[in-house]
mmCIF file of C-alpha atoms and ligand atoms in Angstrom:
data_model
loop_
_atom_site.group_PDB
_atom_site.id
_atom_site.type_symbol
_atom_site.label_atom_id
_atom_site.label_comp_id
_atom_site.label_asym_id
_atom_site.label_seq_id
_atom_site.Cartn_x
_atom_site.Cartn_y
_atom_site.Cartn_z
ATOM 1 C CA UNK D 1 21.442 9.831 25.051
ATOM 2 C CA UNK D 2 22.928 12.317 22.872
ATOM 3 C CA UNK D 3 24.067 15.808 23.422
ATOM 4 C CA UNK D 4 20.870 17.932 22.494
ATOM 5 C CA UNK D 5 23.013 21.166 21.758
ATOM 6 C CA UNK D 6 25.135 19.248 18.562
ATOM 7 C CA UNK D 7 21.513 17.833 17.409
ATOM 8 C CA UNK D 8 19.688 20.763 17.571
ATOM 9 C CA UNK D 9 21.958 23.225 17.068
ATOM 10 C CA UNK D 10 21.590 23.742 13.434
ATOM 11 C CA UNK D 11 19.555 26.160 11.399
ATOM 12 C CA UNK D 12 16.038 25.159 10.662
ATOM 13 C CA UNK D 13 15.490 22.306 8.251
ATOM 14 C CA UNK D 14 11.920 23.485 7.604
ATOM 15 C CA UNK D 15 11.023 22.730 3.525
ATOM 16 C CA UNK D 16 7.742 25.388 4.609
ATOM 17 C CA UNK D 17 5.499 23.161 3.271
ATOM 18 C CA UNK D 18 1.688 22.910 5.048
ATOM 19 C CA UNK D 19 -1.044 20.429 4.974
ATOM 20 C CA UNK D 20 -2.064 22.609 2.041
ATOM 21 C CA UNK D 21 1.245 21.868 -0.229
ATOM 22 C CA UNK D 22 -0.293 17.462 -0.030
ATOM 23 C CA UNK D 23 -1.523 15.793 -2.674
ATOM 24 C CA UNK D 24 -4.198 14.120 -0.057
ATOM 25 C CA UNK D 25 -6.417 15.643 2.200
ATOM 26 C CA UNK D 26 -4.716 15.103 5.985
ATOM 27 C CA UNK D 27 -7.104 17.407 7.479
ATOM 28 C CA UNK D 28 -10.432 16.829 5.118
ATOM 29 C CA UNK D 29 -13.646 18.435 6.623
ATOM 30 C CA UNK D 30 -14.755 14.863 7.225
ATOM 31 C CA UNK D 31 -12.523 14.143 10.123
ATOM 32 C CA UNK D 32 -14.419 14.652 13.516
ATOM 33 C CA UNK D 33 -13.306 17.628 15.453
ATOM 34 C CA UNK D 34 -12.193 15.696 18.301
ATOM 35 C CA UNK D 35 -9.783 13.377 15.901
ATOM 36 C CA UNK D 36 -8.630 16.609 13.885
ATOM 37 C CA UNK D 37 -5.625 17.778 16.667
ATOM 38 C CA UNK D 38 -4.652 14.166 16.417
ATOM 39 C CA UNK D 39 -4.548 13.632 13.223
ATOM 40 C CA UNK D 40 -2.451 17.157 12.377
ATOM 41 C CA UNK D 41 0.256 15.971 15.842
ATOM 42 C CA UNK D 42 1.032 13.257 13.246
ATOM 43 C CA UNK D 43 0.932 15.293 10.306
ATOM 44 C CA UNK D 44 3.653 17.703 11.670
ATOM 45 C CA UNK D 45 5.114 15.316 13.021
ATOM 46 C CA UNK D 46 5.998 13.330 9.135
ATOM 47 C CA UNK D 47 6.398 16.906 7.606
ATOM 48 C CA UNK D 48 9.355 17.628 10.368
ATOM 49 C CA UNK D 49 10.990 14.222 9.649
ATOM 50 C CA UNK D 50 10.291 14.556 6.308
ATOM 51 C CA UNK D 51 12.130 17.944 5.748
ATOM 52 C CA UNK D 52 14.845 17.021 7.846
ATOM 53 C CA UNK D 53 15.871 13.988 5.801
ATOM 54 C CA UNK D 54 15.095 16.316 2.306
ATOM 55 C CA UNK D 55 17.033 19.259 3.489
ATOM 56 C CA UNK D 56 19.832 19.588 1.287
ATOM 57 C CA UNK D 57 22.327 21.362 3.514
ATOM 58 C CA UNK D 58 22.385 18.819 6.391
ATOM 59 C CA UNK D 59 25.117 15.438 5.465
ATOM 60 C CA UNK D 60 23.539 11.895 6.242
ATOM 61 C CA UNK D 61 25.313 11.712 9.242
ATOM 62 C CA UNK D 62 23.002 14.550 10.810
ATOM 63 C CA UNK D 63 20.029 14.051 9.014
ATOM 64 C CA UNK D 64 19.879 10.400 10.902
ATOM 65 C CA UNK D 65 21.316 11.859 14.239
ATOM 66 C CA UNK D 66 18.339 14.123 14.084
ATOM 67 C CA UNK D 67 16.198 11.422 13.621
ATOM 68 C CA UNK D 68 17.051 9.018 16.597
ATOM 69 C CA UNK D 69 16.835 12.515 18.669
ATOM 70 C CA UNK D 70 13.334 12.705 17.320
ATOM 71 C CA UNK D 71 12.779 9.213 18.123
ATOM 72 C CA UNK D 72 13.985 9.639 21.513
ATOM 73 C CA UNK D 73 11.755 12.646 22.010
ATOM 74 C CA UNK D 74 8.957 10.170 20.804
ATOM 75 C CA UNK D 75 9.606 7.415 23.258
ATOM 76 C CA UNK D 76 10.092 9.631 26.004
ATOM 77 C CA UNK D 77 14.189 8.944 26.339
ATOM 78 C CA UNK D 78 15.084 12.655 25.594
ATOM 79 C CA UNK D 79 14.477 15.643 27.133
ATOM 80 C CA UNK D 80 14.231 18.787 27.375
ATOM 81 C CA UNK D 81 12.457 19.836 24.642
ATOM 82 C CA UNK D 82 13.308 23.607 23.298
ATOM 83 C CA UNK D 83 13.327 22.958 19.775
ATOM 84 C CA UNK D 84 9.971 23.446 17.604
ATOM 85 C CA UNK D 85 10.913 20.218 15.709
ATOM 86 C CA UNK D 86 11.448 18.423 18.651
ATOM 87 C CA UNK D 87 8.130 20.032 19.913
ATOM 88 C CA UNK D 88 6.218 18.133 17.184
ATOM 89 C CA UNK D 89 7.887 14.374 18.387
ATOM 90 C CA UNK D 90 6.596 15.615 22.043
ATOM 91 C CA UNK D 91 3.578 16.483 20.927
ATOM 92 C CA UNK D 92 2.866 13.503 18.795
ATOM 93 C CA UNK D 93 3.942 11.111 21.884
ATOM 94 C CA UNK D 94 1.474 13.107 24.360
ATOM 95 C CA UNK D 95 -1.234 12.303 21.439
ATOM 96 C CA UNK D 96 -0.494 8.724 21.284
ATOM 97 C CA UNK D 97 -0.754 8.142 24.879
ATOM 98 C CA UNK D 98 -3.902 9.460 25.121
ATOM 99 C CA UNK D 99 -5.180 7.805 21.912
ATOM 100 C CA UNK D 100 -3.658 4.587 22.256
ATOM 101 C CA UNK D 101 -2.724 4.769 18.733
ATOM 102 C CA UNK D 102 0.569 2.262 18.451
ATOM 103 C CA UNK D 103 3.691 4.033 18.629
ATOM 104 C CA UNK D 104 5.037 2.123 15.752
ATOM 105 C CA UNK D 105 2.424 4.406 12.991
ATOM 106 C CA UNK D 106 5.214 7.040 13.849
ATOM 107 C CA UNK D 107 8.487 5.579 14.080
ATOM 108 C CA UNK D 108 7.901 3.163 11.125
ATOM 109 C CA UNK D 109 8.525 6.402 8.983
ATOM 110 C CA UNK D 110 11.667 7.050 10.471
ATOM 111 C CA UNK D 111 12.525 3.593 8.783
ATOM 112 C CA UNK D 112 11.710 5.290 5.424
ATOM 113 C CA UNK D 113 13.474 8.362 6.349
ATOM 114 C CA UNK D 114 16.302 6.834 7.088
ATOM 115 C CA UNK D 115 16.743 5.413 4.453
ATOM 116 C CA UNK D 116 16.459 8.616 2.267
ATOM 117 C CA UNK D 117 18.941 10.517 4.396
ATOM 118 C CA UNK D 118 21.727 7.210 3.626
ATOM 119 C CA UNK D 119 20.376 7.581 -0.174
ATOM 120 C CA UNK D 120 19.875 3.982 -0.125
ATOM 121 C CA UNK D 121 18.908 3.275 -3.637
ATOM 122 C CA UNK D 122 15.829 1.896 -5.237
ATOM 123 C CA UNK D 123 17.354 -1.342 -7.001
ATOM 124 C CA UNK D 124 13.795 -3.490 -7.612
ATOM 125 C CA UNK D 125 9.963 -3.739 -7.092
ATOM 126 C CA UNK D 126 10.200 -5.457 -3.875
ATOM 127 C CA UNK D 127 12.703 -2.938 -2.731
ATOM 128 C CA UNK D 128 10.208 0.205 -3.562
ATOM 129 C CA UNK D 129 7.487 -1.770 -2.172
ATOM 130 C CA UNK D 130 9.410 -2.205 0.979
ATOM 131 C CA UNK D 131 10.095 1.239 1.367
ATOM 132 C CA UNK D 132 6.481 2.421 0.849
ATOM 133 C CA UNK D 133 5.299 -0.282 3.929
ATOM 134 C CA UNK D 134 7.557 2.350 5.978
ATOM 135 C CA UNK D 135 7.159 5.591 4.211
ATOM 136 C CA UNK D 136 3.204 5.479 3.675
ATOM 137 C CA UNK D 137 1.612 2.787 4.784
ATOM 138 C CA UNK D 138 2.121 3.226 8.772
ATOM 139 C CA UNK D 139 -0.353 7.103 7.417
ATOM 140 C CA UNK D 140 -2.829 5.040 6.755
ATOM 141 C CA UNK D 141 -2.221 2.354 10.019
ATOM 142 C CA UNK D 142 -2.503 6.014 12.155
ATOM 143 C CA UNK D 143 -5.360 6.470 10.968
ATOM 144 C CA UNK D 144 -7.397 3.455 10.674
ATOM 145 C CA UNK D 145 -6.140 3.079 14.567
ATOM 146 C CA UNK D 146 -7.618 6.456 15.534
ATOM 147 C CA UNK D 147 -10.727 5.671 14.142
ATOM 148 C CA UNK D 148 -10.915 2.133 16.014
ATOM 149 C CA UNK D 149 -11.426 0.157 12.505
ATOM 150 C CA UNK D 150 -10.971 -3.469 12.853
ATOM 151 C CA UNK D 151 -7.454 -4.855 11.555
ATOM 152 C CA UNK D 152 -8.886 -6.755 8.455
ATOM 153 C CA UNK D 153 -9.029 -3.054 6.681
ATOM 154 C CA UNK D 154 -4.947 -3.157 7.074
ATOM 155 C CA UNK D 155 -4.446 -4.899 3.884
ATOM 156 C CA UNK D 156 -6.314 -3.028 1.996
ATOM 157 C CA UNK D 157 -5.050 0.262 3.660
ATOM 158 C CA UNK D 158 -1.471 -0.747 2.478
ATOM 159 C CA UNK D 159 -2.525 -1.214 -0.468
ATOM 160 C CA UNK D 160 -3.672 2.676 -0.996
ATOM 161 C CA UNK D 161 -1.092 3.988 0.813
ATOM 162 C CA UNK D 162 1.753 2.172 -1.375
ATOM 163 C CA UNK D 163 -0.252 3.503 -4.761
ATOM 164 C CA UNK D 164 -0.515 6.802 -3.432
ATOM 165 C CA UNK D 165 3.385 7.109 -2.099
ATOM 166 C CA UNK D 166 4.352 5.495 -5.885
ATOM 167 C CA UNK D 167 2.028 7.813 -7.600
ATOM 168 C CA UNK D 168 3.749 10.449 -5.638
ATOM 169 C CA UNK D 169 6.623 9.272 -6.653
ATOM 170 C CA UNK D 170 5.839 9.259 -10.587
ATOM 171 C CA UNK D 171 4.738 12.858 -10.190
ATOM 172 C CA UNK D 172 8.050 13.885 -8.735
ATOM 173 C CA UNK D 173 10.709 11.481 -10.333
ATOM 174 C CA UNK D 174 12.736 14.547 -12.001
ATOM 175 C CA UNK D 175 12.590 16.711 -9.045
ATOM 176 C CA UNK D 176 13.724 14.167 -6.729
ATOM 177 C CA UNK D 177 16.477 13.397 -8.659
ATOM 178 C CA UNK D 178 17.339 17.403 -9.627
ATOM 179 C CA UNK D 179 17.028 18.369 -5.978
ATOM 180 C CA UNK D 180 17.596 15.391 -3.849
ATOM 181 C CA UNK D 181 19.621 13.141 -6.158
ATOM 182 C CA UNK D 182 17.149 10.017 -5.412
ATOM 183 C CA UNK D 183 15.656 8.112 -7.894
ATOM 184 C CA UNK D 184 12.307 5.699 -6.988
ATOM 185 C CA UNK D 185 12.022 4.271 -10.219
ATOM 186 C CA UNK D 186 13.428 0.517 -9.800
ATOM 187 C CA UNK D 187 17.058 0.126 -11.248
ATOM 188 C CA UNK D 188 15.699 -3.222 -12.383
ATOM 189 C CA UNK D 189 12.903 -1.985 -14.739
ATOM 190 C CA UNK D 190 14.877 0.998 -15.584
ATOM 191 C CA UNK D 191 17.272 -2.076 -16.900
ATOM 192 C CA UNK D 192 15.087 -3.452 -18.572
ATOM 193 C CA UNK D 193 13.330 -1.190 -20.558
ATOM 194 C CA UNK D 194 16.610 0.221 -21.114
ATOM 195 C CA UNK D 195 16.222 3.926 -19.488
ATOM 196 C CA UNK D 196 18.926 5.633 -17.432
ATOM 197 C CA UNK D 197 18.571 8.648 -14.699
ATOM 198 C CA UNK D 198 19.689 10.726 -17.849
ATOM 199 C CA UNK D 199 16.172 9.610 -19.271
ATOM 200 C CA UNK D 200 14.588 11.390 -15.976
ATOM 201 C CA UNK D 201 16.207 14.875 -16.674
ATOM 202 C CA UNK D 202 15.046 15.376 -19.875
ATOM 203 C CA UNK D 203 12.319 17.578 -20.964
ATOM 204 C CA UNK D 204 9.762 15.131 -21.877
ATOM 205 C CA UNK D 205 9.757 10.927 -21.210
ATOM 206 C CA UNK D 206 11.394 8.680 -24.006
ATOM 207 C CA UNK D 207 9.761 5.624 -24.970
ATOM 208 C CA UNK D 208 11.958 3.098 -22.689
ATOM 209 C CA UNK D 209 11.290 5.580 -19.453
ATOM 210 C CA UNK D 210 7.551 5.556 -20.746
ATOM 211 C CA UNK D 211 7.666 1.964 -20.599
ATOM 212 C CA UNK D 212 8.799 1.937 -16.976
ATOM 213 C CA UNK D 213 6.284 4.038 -16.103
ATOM 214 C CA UNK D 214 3.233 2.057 -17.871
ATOM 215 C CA UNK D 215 5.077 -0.609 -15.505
ATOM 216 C CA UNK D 216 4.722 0.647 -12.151
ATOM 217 C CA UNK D 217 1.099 1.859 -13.682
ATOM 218 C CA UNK D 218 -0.068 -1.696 -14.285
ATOM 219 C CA UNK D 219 1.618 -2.615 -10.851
ATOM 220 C CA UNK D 220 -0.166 0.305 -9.239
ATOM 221 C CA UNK D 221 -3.645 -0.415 -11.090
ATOM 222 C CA UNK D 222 -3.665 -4.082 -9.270
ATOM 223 C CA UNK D 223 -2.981 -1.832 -5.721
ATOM 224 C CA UNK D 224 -5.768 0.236 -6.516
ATOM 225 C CA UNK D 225 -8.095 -2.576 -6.989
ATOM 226 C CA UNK D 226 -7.743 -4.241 -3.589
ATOM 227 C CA UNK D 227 -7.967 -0.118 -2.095
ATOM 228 C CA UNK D 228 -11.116 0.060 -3.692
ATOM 229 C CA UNK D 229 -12.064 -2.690 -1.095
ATOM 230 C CA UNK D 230 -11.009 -0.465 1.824
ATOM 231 C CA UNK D 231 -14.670 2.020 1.748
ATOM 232 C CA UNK D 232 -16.315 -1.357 2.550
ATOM 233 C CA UNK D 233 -14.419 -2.421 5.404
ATOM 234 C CA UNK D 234 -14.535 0.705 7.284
ATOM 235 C CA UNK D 235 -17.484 0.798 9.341
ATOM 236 C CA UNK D 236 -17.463 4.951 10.307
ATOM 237 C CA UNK D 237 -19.481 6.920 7.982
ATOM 238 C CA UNK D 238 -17.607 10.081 7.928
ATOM 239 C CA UNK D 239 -14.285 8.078 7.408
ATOM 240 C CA UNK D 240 -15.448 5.568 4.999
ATOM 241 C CA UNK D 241 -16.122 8.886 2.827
ATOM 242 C CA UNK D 242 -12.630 10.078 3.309
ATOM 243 C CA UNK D 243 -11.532 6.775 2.322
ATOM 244 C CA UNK D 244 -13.363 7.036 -1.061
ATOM 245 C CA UNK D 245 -12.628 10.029 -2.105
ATOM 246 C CA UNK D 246 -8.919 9.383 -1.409
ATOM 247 C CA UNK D 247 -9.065 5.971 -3.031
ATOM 248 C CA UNK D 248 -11.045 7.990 -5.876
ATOM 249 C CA UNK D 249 -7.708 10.221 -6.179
ATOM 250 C CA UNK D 250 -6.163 7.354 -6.615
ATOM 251 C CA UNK D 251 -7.724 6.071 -9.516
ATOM 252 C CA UNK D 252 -7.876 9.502 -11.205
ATOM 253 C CA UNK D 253 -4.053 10.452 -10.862
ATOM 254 C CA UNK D 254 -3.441 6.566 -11.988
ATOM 255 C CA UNK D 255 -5.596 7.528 -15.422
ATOM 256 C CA UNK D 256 -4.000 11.214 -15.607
ATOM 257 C CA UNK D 257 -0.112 9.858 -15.084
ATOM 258 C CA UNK D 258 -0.982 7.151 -17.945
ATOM 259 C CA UNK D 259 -1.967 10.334 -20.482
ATOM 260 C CA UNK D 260 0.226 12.672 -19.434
ATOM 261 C CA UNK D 261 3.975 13.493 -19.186
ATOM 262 C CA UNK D 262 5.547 13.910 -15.264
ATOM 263 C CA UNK D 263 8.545 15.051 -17.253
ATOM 264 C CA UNK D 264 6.257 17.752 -19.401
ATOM 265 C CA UNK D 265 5.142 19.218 -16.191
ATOM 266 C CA UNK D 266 3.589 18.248 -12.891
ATOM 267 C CA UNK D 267 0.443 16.102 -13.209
ATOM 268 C CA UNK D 268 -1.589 17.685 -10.060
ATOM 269 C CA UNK D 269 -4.529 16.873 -9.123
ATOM 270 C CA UNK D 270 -7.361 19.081 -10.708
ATOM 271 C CA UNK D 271 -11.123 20.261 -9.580
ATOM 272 C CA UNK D 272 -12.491 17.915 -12.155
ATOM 273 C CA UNK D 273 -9.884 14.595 -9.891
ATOM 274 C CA UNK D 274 -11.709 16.342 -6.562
ATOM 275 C CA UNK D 275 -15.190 16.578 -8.119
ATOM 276 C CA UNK D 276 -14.478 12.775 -9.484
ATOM 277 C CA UNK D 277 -13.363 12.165 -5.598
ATOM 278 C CA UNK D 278 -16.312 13.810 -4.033
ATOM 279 C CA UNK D 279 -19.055 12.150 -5.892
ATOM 280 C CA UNK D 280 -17.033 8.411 -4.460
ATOM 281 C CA UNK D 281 -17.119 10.187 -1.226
ATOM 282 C CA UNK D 282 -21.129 10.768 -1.560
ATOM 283 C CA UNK D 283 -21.780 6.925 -2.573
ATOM 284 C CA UNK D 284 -20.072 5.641 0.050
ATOM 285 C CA UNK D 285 -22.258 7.266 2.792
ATOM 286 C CA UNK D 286 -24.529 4.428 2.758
HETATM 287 C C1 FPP W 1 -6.694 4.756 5.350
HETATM 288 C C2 FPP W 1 -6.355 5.939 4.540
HETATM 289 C C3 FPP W 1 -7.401 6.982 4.396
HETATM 290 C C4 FPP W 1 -5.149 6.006 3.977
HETATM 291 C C5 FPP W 1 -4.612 7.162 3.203
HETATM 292 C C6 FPP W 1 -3.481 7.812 3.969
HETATM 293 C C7 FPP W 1 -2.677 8.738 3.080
HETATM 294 C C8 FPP W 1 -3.296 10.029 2.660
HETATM 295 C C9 FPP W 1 -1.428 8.339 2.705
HETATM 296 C C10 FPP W 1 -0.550 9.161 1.829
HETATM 297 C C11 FPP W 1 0.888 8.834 2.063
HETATM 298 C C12 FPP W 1 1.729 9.594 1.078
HETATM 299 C C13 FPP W 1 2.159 8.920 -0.145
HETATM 300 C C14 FPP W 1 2.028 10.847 1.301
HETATM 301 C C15 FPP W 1 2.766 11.697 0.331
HETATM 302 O O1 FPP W 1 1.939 12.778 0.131
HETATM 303 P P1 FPP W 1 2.345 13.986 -0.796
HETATM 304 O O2 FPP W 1 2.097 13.575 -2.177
HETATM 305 O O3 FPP W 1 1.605 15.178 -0.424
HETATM 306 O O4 FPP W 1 3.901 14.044 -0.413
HETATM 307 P P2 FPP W 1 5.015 15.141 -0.531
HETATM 308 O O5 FPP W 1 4.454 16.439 -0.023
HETATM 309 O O6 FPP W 1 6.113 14.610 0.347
HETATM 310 O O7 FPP W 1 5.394 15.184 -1.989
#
């Protein structure tokens, strides 16, 4: 076990973002009450490991020495807990014991995490891919879990959460690489379309970056299709309708990231994407 004063001892790592600052809905009015405390243990949980491996005073060294201590926390190997982002790993574990949830929903991410706090880069399509089945697909694993849905909605699960974390990642590709120095796009298709990370700071997206980005579009069109499945699989009524809408965000941010320019200014989600969302929502409550 490590010594909790040199992990801990460190100024908060907190980015201040909430539930509110996500693209998708964590906490959406269509979670039962009794899931909802469950549901935000794990969201607090990904934000704290999040901002610790996106905190830009820490070096790698501590950002993953953090980590294993909030791993530790998770499993039960490390105690006591002062710390409030320690709190969260405690927290989480109590949840997951009493949920039954699988352990592995939460320390999958670290895998991702991990990987962001070595800067490990991006070098192909398989390699992105392979970071998403850590970063975002254990989110949707969590919660298919809590809900008791039957394992054949997995595949289809990963295959929304691995649009939504590249679609994430399309939004953000300049400020990623501004403020973190990371880069998501594949080196490969950056190759080959002949972009460069100097492509990614400019003020709008030349033609070869364009190109990689139609590229992970097409790539992220064929995800969307097998998500679209998902609303069919699940057999809760209240979640199936959180599943459409957020496979309906899917689709929408997909068409608005085809038309518009990340590098022009941030392609968010807008009221007429929710309204879009909600009406998916509405159909699936049959
Ligand atoms: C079964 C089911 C309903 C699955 C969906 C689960 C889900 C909402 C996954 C999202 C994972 C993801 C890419 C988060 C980034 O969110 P963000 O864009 O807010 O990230 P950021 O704040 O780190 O930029």
């Amino acid at each position: 076990m490590t010594d909790t004063a040199s992990v801990w001892g460190r100024d908060d790592v907190s980015s201040g973002k909430g539930a509110s600052d996500e693209n998708f809905p964590v906490g959406s009015i269509l979670l039962s009450k009794a899931l909802r405390p469950h549901v935000h243990a794990y969201y607090d949980y990904a934000r704290v490991i999040d901002d610790i491996a996106d905190c830009e005073t820490l070096s790698a060294d501590e950002k993953i020495a953090r980590l294993d201590a909030m791993e530790e926390v998770l499993l039960g190997k490390r105690e006591p807990i002062t710390r409030a982002d320690a709190l969260s790993a405690a927290k989480l574990r109590a949840s997951l014991l009493k949920t039954g949830v699988p352990f592995e929903t939460a320390t999958d991410l670290l895998v991702a995490f991990r990987d962001d706090s070595r800067g490990t880069p991006c070098t192909s399509w398989d390699d992105l891919v392979q970071y998403c089945r850590y970063s975002a697909n254990p989110v949707g694993r969590f919660l298919l879990h809590l809900h008791g849905e039957v394992p054949e909605t997995f595949a289809a699960s990963d295959a929304l959460c691995t649009s939504l974390q590249i679609l994430n990642h399309l939004q953000d590709c300049q400020k990623d690489l501004q403020r973190l120095n990371r880069c998501y796009m594949p080196e490969d298709l950056m190759a080959q379309a002949g972009a460069t990370q100097d492509d990614l700071l400019a003020g709008r997206a030349s033609p070869n970056l364009r190109r990689v980005f139609n590229t992970l579009l097409d790539k992220v069109d064929a995800l969307n299709r097998e998500a679209a499945t998902l609303p069919g699989l699940v057999r809760g009524r209240r979640f199936r309708m959180e599943c459409a809408a957020i496979v309906g965000l899917a689709h929408r941010l997909t068409q608005r990231l085809r038309r518009e320019d990340p590098l022009a200014g941030r392609v968010a989600l807008k009221r007429t994407d929710i309204m879009y969302a909600a009406g998916a929502a509405l159909r699936a409550w049959s």
